[in-house]
Amino acid sequence: MSHNLFETFARRMHERGDADFITTREGRRYSHADALVASASLAGALVELGVAPGDRVAVQVDKSPEAILLYLATLRVGAVYLPLNTGYTGDEIRYFLSDAEPALFVCRPAAVEESRNIAAETGCPAVQTLGTAADGSLMETAAAATPRETVEPREENDLAAILYTSGTTGRSKGAMLTHRNLGSNAATLMEAWHFSENDRLIHALPIFHTHGLFVACNVTLMAGASMLFLPKFDADVIFEEMPRGTVLMGVPTFYTRLVADSRLTPEVTARMRLFVSGSAPLTAETHQAFEEKTGHAILERYGMTETNMNISNPYDGARRAGTVGQPLPGVEIRITDRETGDVVPAGEIGMLQVRGPNVFIGYWRMPEKTREELLEDGFFITGDLALVDEHGYVQIVGRDKDLVISGGFNVYPKEVEQVIDELEGVVESAVIGLPHPDFGEGVTAVVVPKAGAELTEGEVLEHLQGRLARYKQPKRVFFVDGLPRNTMGKVQKNELRKRFDTTYR
Ligand code: AMP
């Protein structure tokens, strides 16, 4: 029996026939049946271009329905889909192509010349283009190619995709994801979040990342549902579309923007049944404000490139602000001492480890890194610090590498940030550790003040007196207009550390 994930999707697509699969605001539409036909044409193009089972297909294109059809075609021919962040520069692409050695690189039409040069340098044999209006050489090749109706048989542990981590230190690593990894997670999430063919997902995330690609698209495909494809998050458009949608998946910044908008009401969200948040921490404040304004409790979940989704607040039952919920069915977790690896007593902070059919099989061509992070017993060291609270819900405390160790004491940035954020006049804050001659690291706060607020360093420090142990209190407070974030809304603390590096030296 073949375990090609595409077969599972294709069965559902046959059943759904003429029902919507992807639509756009410009009036473009693919039904499920259309997507099956188009993926066969694109699969024909891939074969003609020399893509064989197991080959990588690297893709750096702007968001479009055709990019998803290309993902499906890649699965269909048994090749490995490798999406790349649209923000990557030529130098970065050079690294990815030489590391992954794809058989084909699909780029944006405007980047074709540079891409051809990089492909030639790195030994990539074929380059095609794909634009956002069903244009580009790949679509022309597909139109002329003999459609490939068959589906290449695959084993459960054959690769379906490689997703490079957005690592902020060292080289980006290619997470190898199998048909089983993606298929099991999509089935689990569909069930956990009650997805059905009646759903219409408002899709405003990028499609080169696990959230917008696998969580959003695979769950939609598995359920036979539909998606409205938006090029990016735009609050005006979201408010217009919510009365016609049922689900929104977002990063926390989507929700902070919606909450700040006077158009957010129970009426405008009345038809929506689910708001999902992930990829970065949603503050309890945003969760509560959203619920007050709409009656909807945002469902926060936790996952990562290497593992797909691991932990989720429940569909039925309490969605607790400031937590990511409980392990999904089939997922096991343990919290361990970051030094010894021993399991810590209940309620204590430690390193979060996860195991399940969703967890990747290793980093592409990095056996040592794989051994360091994917343990022999199948648990993956996530790099996130977490605790399980008295309700059995998991709280993510932050990345292990963002932990500040000052004078030998562990300072968890989130704890300090939460106290600073309580201050009137503060929008948000980031707490970092900077090299310090006496303490090893000096706790440092970077604060975004509200417009017009006249907040001083002394006032912030005074607020912390008595609320936090002395060793947790920042030695310095800096004010900035905004925190640096990546496209998934994650605060880039390494950039802040670089910027303020010499503070104590
Ligand atoms: P990525 O591989 O880009 O998806 O990033 C995964 C990382 O994002 C995790 O290891 C966490 O640090 C963070 N993350 C994802 N979801 C959440 C969440 N709900 N709360 C806090 N951090 C999260």
PDB file of N, CA, C and O and ligand atoms in Angstrom, residues 166 209-210 278-281 300-305 324 384 396 399 490, ligand 1:
ATOM      1  N   SER A 166      14.025  28.737  10.530  1.00  0.00           N
ATOM      2  CA  SER A 166      14.411  30.154  10.448  1.00  0.00           C
ATOM      3  C   SER A 166      15.400  30.439  11.569  1.00  0.00           C
ATOM      4  O   SER A 166      15.236  31.375  12.325  1.00  0.00           O
ATOM      5  N   HIS A 209       6.037  28.601   5.174  1.00  0.00           N
ATOM      6  CA  HIS A 209       6.264  28.244   6.576  1.00  0.00           C
ATOM      7  C   HIS A 209       5.256  27.176   6.992  1.00  0.00           C
ATOM      8  O   HIS A 209       4.173  27.088   6.416  1.00  0.00           O
ATOM      9  N   THR A 210       5.590  26.409   8.019  1.00  0.00           N
ATOM     10  CA  THR A 210       4.744  25.295   8.450  1.00  0.00           C
ATOM     11  C   THR A 210       3.305  25.724   8.757  1.00  0.00           C
ATOM     12  O   THR A 210       2.355  24.997   8.468  1.00  0.00           O
ATOM     13  N   GLY A 278      -0.796  31.013  16.656  1.00  0.00           N
ATOM     14  CA  GLY A 278       0.424  30.255  16.912  1.00  0.00           C
ATOM     15  C   GLY A 278       1.614  30.877  16.231  1.00  0.00           C
ATOM     16  O   GLY A 278       1.506  31.934  15.599  1.00  0.00           O
ATOM     17  N   SER A 279       2.775  30.228  16.379  1.00  0.00           N
ATOM     18  CA  SER A 279       4.078  30.636  15.827  1.00  0.00           C
ATOM     19  C   SER A 279       4.838  31.583  16.738  1.00  0.00           C
ATOM     20  O   SER A 279       6.035  31.761  16.580  1.00  0.00           O
ATOM     21  N   ALA A 280       4.149  32.218  17.656  1.00  0.00           N
ATOM     22  CA  ALA A 280       4.785  33.102  18.622  1.00  0.00           C
ATOM     23  C   ALA A 280       3.778  33.250  19.769  1.00  0.00           C
ATOM     24  O   ALA A 280       2.601  32.919  19.594  1.00  0.00           O
ATOM     25  N   PRO A 281       4.240  33.722  20.938  1.00  0.00           N
ATOM     26  CA  PRO A 281       3.304  33.786  22.069  1.00  0.00           C
ATOM     27  C   PRO A 281       2.220  34.851  21.917  1.00  0.00           C
ATOM     28  O   PRO A 281       2.502  35.987  21.553  1.00  0.00           O
ATOM     29  N   GLU A 300      -5.137  28.928  21.100  1.00  0.00           N
ATOM     30  CA  GLU A 300      -3.692  29.004  20.896  1.00  0.00           C
ATOM     31  C   GLU A 300      -3.099  27.608  20.880  1.00  0.00           C
ATOM     32  O   GLU A 300      -3.448  26.758  21.697  1.00  0.00           O
ATOM     33  N   ARG A 301      -2.212  27.394  19.928  1.00  0.00           N
ATOM     34  CA  ARG A 301      -1.537  26.091  19.801  1.00  0.00           C
ATOM     35  C   ARG A 301      -0.049  26.312  19.650  1.00  0.00           C
ATOM     36  O   ARG A 301       0.408  27.421  19.371  1.00  0.00           O
ATOM     37  N   TYR A 302       0.705  25.228  19.830  1.00  0.00           N
ATOM     38  CA  TYR A 302       2.161  25.308  19.796  1.00  0.00           C
ATOM     39  C   TYR A 302       2.733  24.263  18.843  1.00  0.00           C
ATOM     40  O   TYR A 302       2.317  23.104  18.867  1.00  0.00           O
ATOM     41  N   GLY A 303       3.649  24.700  18.022  1.00  0.00           N
ATOM     42  CA  GLY A 303       4.299  23.760  17.118  1.00  0.00           C
ATOM     43  C   GLY A 303       5.576  24.359  16.604  1.00  0.00           C
ATOM     44  O   GLY A 303       5.971  25.456  17.003  1.00  0.00           O
ATOM     45  N   MET A 304       6.251  23.643  15.750  1.00  0.00           N
ATOM     46  CA  MET A 304       7.454  24.173  15.141  1.00  0.00           C
ATOM     47  C   MET A 304       7.745  23.445  13.827  1.00  0.00           C
ATOM     48  O   MET A 304       7.172  22.389  13.551  1.00  0.00           O
ATOM     49  N   THR A 305       8.648  24.024  13.052  1.00  0.00           N
ATOM     50  CA  THR A 305       8.990  23.463  11.748  1.00  0.00           C
ATOM     51  C   THR A 305       9.306  21.973  11.848  1.00  0.00           C
ATOM     52  O   THR A 305       8.841  21.179  11.043  1.00  0.00           O
ATOM     53  N   VAL A 324      -0.643  27.106  25.987  1.00  0.00           N
ATOM     54  CA  VAL A 324      -0.830  26.537  24.648  1.00  0.00           C
ATOM     55  C   VAL A 324      -1.654  25.259  24.709  1.00  0.00           C
ATOM     56  O   VAL A 324      -1.813  24.572  23.699  1.00  0.00           O
ATOM     57  N   ASP A 384      12.614  24.938  23.592  1.00  0.00           N
ATOM     58  CA  ASP A 384      11.716  25.856  24.304  1.00  0.00           C
ATOM     59  C   ASP A 384      11.642  25.457  25.772  1.00  0.00           C
ATOM     60  O   ASP A 384      11.574  24.270  26.102  1.00  0.00           O
ATOM     61  N   ILE A 396       4.484  28.022  27.616  1.00  0.00           N
ATOM     62  CA  ILE A 396       5.807  28.179  27.002  1.00  0.00           C
ATOM     63  C   ILE A 396       6.442  29.412  27.643  1.00  0.00           C
ATOM     64  O   ILE A 396       5.868  30.502  27.614  1.00  0.00           O
ATOM     65  N   ARG A 399      12.365  30.726  24.507  1.00  0.00           N
ATOM     66  CA  ARG A 399      13.423  29.896  23.936  1.00  0.00           C
ATOM     67  C   ARG A 399      14.533  29.728  24.960  1.00  0.00           C
ATOM     68  O   ARG A 399      14.894  30.671  25.660  1.00  0.00           O
ATOM     69  N   LYS A 490       7.685  36.686  15.212  1.00  0.00           N
ATOM     70  CA  LYS A 490       8.571  36.369  16.349  1.00  0.00           C
ATOM     71  C   LYS A 490       9.530  37.528  16.586  1.00  0.00           C
ATOM     72  O   LYS A 490      10.137  38.031  15.642  1.00  0.00           O
TER      73      LYS A 490
HETATM   74  P1  AMP B   1       9.012  27.757  13.660  1.00  0.00           P
HETATM   75  O1  AMP B   1       9.882  26.568  13.502  1.00  0.00           O
HETATM   76  O2  AMP B   1       9.410  28.916  12.827  1.00  0.00           O
HETATM   77  O3  AMP B   1       7.567  27.403  13.489  1.00  0.00           O
HETATM   78  O4  AMP B   1       9.191  28.246  15.156  1.00  0.00           O
HETATM   79  C1  AMP B   1       8.875  27.410  16.212  1.00  0.00           C
HETATM   80  C2  AMP B   1       9.012  28.152  17.485  1.00  0.00           C
HETATM   81  O5  AMP B   1       8.011  29.167  17.586  1.00  0.00           O
HETATM   82  C3  AMP B   1       8.777  27.291  18.703  1.00  0.00           C
HETATM   83  O6  AMP B   1       9.924  26.533  19.018  1.00  0.00           O
HETATM   84  C4  AMP B   1       8.425  28.334  19.744  1.00  0.00           C
HETATM   85  O7  AMP B   1       9.585  28.955  20.247  1.00  0.00           O
HETATM   86  C5  AMP B   1       7.643  29.350  18.941  1.00  0.00           C
HETATM   87  N1  AMP B   1       6.184  29.146  19.072  1.00  0.00           N
HETATM   88  C6  AMP B   1       5.338  28.533  18.231  1.00  0.00           C
HETATM   89  N2  AMP B   1       4.074  28.583  18.698  1.00  0.00           N
HETATM   90  C7  AMP B   1       4.133  29.237  19.882  1.00  0.00           C
HETATM   91  C8  AMP B   1       3.176  29.615  20.869  1.00  0.00           C
HETATM   92  N3  AMP B   1       1.884  29.360  20.722  1.00  0.00           N
HETATM   93  N4  AMP B   1       3.621  30.273  21.971  1.00  0.00           N
HETATM   94  C9  AMP B   1       4.925  30.559  22.127  1.00  0.00           C
HETATM   95  N5  AMP B   1       5.876  30.239  21.232  1.00  0.00           N
HETATM   96  C10 AMP B   1       5.479  29.593  20.124  1.00  0.00           C
END
